[in-house]
PDB file of C-alpha atoms in Angstrom:
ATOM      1  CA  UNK E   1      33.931  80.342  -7.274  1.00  0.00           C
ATOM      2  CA  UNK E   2      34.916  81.215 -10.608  1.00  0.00           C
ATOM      3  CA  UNK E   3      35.442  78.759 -13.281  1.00  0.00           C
ATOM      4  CA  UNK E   4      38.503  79.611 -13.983  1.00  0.00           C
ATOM      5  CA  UNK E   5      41.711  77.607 -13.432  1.00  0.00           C
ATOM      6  CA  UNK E   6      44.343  78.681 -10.282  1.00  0.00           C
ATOM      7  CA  UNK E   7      47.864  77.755 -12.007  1.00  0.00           C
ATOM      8  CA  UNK E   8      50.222  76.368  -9.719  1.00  0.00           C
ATOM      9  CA  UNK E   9      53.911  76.773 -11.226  1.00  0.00           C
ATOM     10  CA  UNK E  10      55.893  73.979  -9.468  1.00  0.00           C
ATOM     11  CA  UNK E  11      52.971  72.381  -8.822  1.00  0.00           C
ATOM     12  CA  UNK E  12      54.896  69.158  -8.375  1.00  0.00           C
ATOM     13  CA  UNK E  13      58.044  70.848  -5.561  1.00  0.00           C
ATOM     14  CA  UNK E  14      57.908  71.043  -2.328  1.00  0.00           C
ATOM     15  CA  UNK E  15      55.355  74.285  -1.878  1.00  0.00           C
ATOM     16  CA  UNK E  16      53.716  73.715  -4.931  1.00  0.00           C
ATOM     17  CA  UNK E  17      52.124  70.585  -4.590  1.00  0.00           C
ATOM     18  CA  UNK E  18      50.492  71.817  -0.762  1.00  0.00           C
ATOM     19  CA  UNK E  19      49.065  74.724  -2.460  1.00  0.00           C
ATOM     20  CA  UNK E  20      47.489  72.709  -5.032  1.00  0.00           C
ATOM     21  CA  UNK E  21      46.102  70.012  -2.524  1.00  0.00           C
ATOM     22  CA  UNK E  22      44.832  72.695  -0.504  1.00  0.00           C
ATOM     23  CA  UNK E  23      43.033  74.943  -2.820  1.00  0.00           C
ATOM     24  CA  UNK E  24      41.632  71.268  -4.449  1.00  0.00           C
ATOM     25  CA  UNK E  25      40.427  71.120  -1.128  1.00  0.00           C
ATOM     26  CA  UNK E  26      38.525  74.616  -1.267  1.00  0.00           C
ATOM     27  CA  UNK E  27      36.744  73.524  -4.155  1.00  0.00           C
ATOM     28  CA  UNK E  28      39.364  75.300  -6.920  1.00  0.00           C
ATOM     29  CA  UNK E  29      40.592  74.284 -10.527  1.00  0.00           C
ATOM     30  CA  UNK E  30      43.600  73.612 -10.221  1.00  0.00           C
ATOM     31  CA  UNK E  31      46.487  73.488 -13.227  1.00  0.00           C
ATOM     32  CA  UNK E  32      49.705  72.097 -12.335  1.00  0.00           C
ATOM     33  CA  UNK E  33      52.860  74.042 -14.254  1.00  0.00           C
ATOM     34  CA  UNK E  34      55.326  71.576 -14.218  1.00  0.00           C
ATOM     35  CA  UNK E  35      57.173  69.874 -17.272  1.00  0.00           C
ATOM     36  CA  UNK E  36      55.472  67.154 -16.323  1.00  0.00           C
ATOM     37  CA  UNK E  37      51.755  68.320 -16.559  1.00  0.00           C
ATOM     38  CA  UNK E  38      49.879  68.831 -19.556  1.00  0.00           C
ATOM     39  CA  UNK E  39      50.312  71.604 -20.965  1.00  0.00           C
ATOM     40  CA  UNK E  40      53.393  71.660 -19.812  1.00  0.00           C
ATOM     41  CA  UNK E  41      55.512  73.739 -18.236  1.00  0.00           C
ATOM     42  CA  UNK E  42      59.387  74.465 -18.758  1.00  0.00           C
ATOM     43  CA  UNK E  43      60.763  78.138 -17.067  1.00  0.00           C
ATOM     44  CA  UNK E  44      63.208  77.825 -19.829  1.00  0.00           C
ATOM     45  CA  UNK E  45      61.027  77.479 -22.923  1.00  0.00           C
ATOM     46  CA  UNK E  46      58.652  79.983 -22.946  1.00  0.00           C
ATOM     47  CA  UNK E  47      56.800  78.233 -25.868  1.00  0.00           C
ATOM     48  CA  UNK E  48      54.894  76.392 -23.109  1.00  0.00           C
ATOM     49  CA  UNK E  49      54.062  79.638 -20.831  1.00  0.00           C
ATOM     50  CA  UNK E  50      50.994  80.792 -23.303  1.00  0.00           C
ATOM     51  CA  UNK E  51      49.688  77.620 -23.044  1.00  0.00           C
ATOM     52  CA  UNK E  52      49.486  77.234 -19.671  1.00  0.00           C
ATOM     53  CA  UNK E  53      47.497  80.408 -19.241  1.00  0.00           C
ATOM     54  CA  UNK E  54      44.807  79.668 -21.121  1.00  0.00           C
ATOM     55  CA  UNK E  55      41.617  79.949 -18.731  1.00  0.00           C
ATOM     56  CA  UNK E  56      43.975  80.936 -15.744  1.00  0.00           C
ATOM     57  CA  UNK E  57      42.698  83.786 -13.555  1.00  0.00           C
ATOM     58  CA  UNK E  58      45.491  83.629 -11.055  1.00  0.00           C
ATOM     59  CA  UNK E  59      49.031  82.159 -10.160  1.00  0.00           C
ATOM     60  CA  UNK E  60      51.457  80.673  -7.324  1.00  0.00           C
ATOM     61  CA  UNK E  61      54.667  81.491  -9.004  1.00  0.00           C
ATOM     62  CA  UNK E  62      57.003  79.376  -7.768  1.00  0.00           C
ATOM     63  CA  UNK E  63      60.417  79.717 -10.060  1.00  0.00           C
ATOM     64  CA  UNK E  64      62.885  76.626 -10.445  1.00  0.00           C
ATOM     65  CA  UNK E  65      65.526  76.618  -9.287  1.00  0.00           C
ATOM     66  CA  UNK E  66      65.916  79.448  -7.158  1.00  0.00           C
ATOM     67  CA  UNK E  67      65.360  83.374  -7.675  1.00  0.00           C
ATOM     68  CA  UNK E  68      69.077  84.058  -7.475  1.00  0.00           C
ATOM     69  CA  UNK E  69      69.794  82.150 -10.273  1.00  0.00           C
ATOM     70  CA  UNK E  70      71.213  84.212 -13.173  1.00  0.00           C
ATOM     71  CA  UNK E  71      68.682  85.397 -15.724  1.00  0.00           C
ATOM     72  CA  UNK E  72      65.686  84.833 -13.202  1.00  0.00           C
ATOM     73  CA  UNK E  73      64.763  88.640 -13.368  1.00  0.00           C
ATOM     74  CA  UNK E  74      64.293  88.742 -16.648  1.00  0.00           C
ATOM     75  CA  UNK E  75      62.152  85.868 -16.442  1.00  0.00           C
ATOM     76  CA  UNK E  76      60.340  86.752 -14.257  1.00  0.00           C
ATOM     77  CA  UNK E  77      59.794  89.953 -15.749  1.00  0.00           C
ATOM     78  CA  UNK E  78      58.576  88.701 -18.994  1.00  0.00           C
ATOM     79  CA  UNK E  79      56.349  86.026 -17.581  1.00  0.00           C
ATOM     80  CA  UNK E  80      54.682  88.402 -15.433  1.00  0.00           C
ATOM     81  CA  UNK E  81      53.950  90.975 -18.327  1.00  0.00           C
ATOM     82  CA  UNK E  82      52.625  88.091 -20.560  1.00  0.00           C
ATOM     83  CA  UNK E  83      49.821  86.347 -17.845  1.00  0.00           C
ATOM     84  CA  UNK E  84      49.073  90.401 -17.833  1.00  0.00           C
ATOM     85  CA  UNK E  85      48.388  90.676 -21.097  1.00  0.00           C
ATOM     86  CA  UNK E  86      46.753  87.288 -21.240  1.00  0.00           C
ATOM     87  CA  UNK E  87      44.125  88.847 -18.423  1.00  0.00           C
ATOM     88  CA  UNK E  88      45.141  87.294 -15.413  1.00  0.00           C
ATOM     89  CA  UNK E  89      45.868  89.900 -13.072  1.00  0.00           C
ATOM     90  CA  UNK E  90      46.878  88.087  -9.407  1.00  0.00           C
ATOM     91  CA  UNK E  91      50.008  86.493  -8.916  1.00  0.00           C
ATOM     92  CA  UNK E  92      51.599  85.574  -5.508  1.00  0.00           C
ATOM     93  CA  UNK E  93      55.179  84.681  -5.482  1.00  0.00           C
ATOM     94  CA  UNK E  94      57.137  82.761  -3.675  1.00  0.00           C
ATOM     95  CA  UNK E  95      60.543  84.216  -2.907  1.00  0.00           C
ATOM     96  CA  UNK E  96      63.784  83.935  -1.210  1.00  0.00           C
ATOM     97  CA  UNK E  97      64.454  86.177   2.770  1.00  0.00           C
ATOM     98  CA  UNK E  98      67.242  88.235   2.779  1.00  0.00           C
ATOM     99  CA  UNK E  99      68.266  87.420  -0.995  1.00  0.00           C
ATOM    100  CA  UNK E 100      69.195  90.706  -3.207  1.00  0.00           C
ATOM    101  CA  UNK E 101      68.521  88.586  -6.610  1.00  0.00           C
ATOM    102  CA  UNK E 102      65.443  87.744  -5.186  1.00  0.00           C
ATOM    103  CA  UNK E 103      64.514  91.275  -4.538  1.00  0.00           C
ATOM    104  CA  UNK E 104      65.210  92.542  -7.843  1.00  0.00           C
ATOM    105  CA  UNK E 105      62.855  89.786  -9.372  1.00  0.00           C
ATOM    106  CA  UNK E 106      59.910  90.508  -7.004  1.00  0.00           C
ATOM    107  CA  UNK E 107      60.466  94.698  -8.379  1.00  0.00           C
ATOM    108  CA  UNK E 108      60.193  92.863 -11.874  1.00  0.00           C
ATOM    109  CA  UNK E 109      56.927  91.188 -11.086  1.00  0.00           C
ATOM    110  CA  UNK E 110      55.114  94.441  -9.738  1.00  0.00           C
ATOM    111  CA  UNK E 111      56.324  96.177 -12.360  1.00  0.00           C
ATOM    112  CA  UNK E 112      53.937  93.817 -14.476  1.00  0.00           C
ATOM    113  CA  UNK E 113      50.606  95.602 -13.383  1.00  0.00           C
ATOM    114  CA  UNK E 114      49.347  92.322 -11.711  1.00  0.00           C
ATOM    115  CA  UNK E 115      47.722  92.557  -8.323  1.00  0.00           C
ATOM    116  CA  UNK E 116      50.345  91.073  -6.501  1.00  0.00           C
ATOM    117  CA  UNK E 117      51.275  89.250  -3.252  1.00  0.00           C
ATOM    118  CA  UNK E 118      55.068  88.334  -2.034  1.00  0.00           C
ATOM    119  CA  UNK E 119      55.922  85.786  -0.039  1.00  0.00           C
ATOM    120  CA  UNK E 120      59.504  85.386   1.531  1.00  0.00           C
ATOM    121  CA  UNK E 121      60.043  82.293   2.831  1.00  0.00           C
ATOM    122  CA  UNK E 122      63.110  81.181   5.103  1.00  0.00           C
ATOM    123  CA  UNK E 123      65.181  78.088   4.813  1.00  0.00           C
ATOM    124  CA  UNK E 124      62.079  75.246   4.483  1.00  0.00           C
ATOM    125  CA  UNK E 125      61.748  72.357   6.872  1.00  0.00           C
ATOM    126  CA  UNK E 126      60.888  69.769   4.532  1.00  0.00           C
ATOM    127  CA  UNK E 127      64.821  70.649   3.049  1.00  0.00           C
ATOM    128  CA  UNK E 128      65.851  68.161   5.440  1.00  0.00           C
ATOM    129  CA  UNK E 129      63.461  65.398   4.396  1.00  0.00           C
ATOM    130  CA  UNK E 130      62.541  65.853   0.853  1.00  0.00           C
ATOM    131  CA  UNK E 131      65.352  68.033  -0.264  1.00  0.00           C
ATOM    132  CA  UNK E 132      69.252  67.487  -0.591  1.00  0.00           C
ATOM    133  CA  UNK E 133      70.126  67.655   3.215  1.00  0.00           C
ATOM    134  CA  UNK E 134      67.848  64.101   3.245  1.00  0.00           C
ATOM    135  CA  UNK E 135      70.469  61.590   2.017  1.00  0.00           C
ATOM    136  CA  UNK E 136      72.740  63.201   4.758  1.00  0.00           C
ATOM    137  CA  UNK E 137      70.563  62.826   7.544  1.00  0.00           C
ATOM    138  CA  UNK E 138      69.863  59.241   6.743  1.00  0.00           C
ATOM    139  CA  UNK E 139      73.494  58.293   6.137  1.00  0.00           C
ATOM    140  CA  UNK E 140      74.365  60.045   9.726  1.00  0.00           C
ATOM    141  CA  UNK E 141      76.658  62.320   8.377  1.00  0.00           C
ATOM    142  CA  UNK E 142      75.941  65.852   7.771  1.00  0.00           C
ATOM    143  CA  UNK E 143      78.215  67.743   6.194  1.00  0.00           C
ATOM    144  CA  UNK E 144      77.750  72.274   5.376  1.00  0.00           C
ATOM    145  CA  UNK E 145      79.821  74.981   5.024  1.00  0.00           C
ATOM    146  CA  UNK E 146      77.811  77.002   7.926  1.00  0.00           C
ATOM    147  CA  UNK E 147      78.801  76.935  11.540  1.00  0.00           C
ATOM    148  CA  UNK E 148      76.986  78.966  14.164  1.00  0.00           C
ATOM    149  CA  UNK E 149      74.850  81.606  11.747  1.00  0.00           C
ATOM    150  CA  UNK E 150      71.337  80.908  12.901  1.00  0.00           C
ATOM    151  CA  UNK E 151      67.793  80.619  10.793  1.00  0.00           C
ATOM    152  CA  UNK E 152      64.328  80.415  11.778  1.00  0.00           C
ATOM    153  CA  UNK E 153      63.646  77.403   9.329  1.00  0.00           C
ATOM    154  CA  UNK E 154      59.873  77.312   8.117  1.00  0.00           C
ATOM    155  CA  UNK E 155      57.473  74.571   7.427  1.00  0.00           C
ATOM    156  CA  UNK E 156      56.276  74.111   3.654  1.00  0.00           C
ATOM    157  CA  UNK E 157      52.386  73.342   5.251  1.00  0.00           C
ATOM    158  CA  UNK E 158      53.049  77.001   6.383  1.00  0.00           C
ATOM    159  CA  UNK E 159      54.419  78.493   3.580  1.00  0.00           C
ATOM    160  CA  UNK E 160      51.277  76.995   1.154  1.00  0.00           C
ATOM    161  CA  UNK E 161      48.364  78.097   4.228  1.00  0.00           C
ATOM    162  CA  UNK E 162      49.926  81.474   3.498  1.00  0.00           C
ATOM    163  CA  UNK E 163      50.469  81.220  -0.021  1.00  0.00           C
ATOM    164  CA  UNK E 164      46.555  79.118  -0.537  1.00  0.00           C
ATOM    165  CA  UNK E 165      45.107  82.607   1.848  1.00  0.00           C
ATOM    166  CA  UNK E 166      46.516  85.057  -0.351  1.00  0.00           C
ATOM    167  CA  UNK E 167      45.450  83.814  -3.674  1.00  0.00           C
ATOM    168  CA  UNK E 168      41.730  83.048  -2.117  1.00  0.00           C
ATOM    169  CA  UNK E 169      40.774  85.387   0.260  1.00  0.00           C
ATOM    170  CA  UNK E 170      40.800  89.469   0.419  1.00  0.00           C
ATOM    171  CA  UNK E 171      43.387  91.578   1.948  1.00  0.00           C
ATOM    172  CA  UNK E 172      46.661  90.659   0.473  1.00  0.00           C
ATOM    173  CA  UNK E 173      46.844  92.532  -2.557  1.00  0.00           C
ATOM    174  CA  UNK E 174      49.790  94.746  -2.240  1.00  0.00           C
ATOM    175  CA  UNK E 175      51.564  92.905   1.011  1.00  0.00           C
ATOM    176  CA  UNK E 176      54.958  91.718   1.516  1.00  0.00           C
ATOM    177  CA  UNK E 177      54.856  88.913   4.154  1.00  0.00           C
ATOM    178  CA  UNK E 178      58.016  87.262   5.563  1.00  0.00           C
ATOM    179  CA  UNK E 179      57.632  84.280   7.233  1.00  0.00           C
ATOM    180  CA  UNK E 180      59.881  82.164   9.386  1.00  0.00           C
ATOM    181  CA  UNK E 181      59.763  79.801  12.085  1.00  0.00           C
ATOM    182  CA  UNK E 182      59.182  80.072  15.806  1.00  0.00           C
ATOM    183  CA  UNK E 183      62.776  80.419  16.910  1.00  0.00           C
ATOM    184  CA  UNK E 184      66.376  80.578  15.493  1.00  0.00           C
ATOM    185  CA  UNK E 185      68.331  77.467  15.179  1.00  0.00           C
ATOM    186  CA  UNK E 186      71.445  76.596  13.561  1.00  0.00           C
ATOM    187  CA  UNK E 187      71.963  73.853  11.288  1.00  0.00           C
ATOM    188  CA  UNK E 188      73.662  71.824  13.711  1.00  0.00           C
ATOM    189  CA  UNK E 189      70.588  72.028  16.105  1.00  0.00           C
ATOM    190  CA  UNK E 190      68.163  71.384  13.556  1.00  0.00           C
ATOM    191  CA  UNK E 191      70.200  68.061  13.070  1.00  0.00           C
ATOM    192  CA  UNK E 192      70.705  67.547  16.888  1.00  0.00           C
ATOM    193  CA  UNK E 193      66.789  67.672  17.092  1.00  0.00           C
ATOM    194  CA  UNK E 194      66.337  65.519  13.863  1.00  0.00           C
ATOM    195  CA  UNK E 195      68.759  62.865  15.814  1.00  0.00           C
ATOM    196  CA  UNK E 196      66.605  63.026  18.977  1.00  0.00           C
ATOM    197  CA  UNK E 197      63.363  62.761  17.646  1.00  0.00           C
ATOM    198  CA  UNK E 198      64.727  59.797  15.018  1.00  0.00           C
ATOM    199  CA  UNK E 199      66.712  57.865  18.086  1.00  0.00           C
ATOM    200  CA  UNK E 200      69.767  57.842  15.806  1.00  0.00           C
ATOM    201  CA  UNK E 201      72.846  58.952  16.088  1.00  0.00           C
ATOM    202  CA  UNK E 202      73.846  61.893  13.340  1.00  0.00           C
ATOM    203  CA  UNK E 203      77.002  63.816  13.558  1.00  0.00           C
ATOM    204  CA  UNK E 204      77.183  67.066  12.227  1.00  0.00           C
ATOM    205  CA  UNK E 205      80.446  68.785  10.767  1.00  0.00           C
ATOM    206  CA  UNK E 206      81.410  72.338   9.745  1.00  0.00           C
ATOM    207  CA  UNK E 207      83.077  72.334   6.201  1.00  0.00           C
ATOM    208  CA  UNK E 208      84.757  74.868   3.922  1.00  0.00           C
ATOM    209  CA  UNK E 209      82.361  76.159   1.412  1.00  0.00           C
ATOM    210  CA  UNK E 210      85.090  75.145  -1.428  1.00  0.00           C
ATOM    211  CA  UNK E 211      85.711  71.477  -0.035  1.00  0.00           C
ATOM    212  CA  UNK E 212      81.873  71.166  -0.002  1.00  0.00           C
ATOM    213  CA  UNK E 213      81.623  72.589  -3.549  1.00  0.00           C
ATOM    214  CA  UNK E 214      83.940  70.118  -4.647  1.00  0.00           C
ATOM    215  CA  UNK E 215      82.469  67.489  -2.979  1.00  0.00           C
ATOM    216  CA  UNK E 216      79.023  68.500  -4.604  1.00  0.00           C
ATOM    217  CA  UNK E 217      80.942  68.647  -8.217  1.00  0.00           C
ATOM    218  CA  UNK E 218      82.505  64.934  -7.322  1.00  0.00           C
ATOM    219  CA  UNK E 219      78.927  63.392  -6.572  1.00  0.00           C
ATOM    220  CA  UNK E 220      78.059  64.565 -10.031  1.00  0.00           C
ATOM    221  CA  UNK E 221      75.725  67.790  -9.197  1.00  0.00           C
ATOM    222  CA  UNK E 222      75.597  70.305 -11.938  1.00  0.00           C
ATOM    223  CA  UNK E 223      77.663  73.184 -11.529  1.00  0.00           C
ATOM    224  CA  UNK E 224      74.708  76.150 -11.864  1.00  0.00           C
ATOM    225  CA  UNK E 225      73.280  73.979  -8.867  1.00  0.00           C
ATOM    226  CA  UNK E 226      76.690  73.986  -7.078  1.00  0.00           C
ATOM    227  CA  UNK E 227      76.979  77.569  -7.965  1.00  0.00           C
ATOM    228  CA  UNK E 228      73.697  78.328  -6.269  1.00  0.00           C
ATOM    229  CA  UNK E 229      74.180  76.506  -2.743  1.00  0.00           C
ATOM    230  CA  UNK E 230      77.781  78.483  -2.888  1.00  0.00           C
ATOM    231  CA  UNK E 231      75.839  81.725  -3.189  1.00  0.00           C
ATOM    232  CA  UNK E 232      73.141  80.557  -0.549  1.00  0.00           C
ATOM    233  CA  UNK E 233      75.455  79.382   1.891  1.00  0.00           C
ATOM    234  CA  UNK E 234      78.073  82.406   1.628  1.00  0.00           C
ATOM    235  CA  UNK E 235      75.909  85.059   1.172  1.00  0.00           C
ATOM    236  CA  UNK E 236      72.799  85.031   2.553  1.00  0.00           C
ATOM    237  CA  UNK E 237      73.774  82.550   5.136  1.00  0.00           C
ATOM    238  CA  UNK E 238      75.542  85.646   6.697  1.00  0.00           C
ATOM    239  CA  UNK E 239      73.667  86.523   9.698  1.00  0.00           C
ATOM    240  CA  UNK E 240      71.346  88.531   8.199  1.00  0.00           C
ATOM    241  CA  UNK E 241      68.150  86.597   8.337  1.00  0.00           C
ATOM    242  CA  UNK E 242      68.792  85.927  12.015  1.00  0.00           C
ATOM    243  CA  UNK E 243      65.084  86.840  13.437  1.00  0.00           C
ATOM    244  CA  UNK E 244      61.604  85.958  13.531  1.00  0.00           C
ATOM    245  CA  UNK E 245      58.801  87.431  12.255  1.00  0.00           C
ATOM    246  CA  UNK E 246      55.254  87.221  13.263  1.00  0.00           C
ATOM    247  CA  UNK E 247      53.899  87.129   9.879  1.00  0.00           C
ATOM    248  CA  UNK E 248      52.484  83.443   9.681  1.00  0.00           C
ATOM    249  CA  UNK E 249      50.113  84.558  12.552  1.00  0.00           C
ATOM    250  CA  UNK E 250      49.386  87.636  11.076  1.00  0.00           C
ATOM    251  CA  UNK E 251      48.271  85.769   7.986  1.00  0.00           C
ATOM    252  CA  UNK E 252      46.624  82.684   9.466  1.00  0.00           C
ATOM    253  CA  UNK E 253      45.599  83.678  13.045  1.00  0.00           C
ATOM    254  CA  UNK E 254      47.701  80.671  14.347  1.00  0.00           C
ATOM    255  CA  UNK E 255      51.503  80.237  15.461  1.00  0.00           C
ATOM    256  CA  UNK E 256      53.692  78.768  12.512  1.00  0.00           C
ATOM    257  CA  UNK E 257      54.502  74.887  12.914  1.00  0.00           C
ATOM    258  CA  UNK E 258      57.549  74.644  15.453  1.00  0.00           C
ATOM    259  CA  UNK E 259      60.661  72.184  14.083  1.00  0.00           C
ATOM    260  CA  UNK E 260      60.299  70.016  17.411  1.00  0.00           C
ATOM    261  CA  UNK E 261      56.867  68.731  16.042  1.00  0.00           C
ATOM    262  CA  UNK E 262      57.851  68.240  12.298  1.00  0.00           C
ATOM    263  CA  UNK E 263      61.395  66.489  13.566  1.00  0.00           C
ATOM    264  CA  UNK E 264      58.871  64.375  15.356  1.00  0.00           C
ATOM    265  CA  UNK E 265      56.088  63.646  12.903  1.00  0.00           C
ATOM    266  CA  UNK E 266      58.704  63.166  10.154  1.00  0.00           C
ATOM    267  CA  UNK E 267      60.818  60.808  11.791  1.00  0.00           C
ATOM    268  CA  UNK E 268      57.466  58.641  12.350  1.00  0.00           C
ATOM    269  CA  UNK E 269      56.938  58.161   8.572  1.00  0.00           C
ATOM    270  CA  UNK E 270      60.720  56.458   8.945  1.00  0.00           C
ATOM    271  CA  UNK E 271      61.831  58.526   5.939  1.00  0.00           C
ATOM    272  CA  UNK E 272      65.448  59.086   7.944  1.00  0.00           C
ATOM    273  CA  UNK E 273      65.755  55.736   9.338  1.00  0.00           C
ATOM    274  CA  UNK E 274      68.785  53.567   7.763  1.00  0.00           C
ATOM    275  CA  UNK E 275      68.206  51.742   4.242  1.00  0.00           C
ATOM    276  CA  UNK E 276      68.106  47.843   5.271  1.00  0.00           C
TER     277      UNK E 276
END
């Protein structure tokens, strides 16, 4: 092992902080990017990126909020070129399936030099237990502007075994992996499942994207935010990320996690069960 530091950006979301418990686990340095840590780190001031390279050898770049975010190409662009010129040459990002912005900022990241891994990930599991579908779930009442469009949701314990194997071990330099679940569901099955395995009752309704964007605006979310689930659930909620892939096993010799067994594990931690 070298002693070098692994820099996890996001080190403290819902990949991030499974990549950095796992490669702990290997034995690695680990240095959390978050703003947070210390140093810290803020995508948005990029007076704490040098810092946070400083006895790095290679990065999970994990980019808040989301690669389709305006300006994240450029970013990502510049970020890339300066852990290149800092010496670090292997980055592995995590990016969006099926997402055109997304695209555009992987091209920006290989355009860096680095020796470089991609990672698209589909919708993540975990969005319905540690994300904003949560309070939903536990209120009974799920509300999304998406009707029968399917997705083969992912598990985040995937998406960092993946993520942990292509930083450590050889192979991946130069690879593309998309990952996704076992099988497609929609949302409304996901939630039917959640239900089930929770023994609670939890409706799920269809919604107009605008009503839910105003809704979003009303509970006091910040419009780039509102502006991103718009995009997510309009665009590239279209259809075309409708299959499965057989990446995960390519990667990690093992079937991904299937949503059956996380509805079921999760709902044992009583994370959706009713506030008293």
């Amino acid at each position: 092992m070298t002693d070098k530091l692994t820099l996890v950006l996001g080190g403290t979301g819902k990949t991030g902080r499974r990549v950095a418990a796992r490669l702990q686990e290997r034995g690695v340095a680990v240095r959390i990017g978050a703003r947070s840590a210390s140093p810290s780190f803020d995508w948005t001031d990029e007076a704490t990126w040098a810092p946070a390279l400083v006895n790095v050898d290679r990065i999970y770049v994990c980019f808040q909020p989301d690669l389709a975010v305006p300006g994240s190409v450029e970013i990502i662009a510049k970020f890339s070129r300066l852990a290149v010129d800092a010496g670090i040459k292997q980055l592995v990002l995590l990016s969006g399936r099926g997402e055109d912005e997304a695209e555009a900022a992987e091209r920006a990241l290989q355009a860096s030099g680095a020796d470089w891994t991609i990672i698209r990930a589909s919708w993540f599991f975990e969005n319905f237990s540690e994300g904003f579908l949560a309070d939903g779930i536990v209120s009974g009442s799920v509300f999304l502007p998406t009707d029968e469009v399917t997705e083969p949701f992912i598990s985040c314990d995937d998406i960092a075994d993946v993520a942990v194997a292509a930083l450590l071990d050889e192979g991946h330099v130069g690879q593309v992996y998309s990952l996704t679940g076992l099988r497609l569901m929609t949302f409304a099955d996901a939630v039917a499942e959640i239900a089930a395995a929770a023994n609670r009752r939890i409706s799920y309704q269809s919604v107009p994207v605008d009503d839910f964007a105003a809704q979003l605006k009303a509970d006091g979310v910040p419009d780039d935010y509102v502006e991103l689930i718009r995009y997510l659930f309009t665009s590239v909620l279209d259809g075309r990320n409708s299959s499965v892939t057989s990446d995960v096993e390519r990667v990690l010799g093992r079937r991904p996690r299937d949503f059956a067994t996380y509805a079921r594990e999760t709902a044992a931690t009583g994370v959706w069960s009713i506030a008293a």
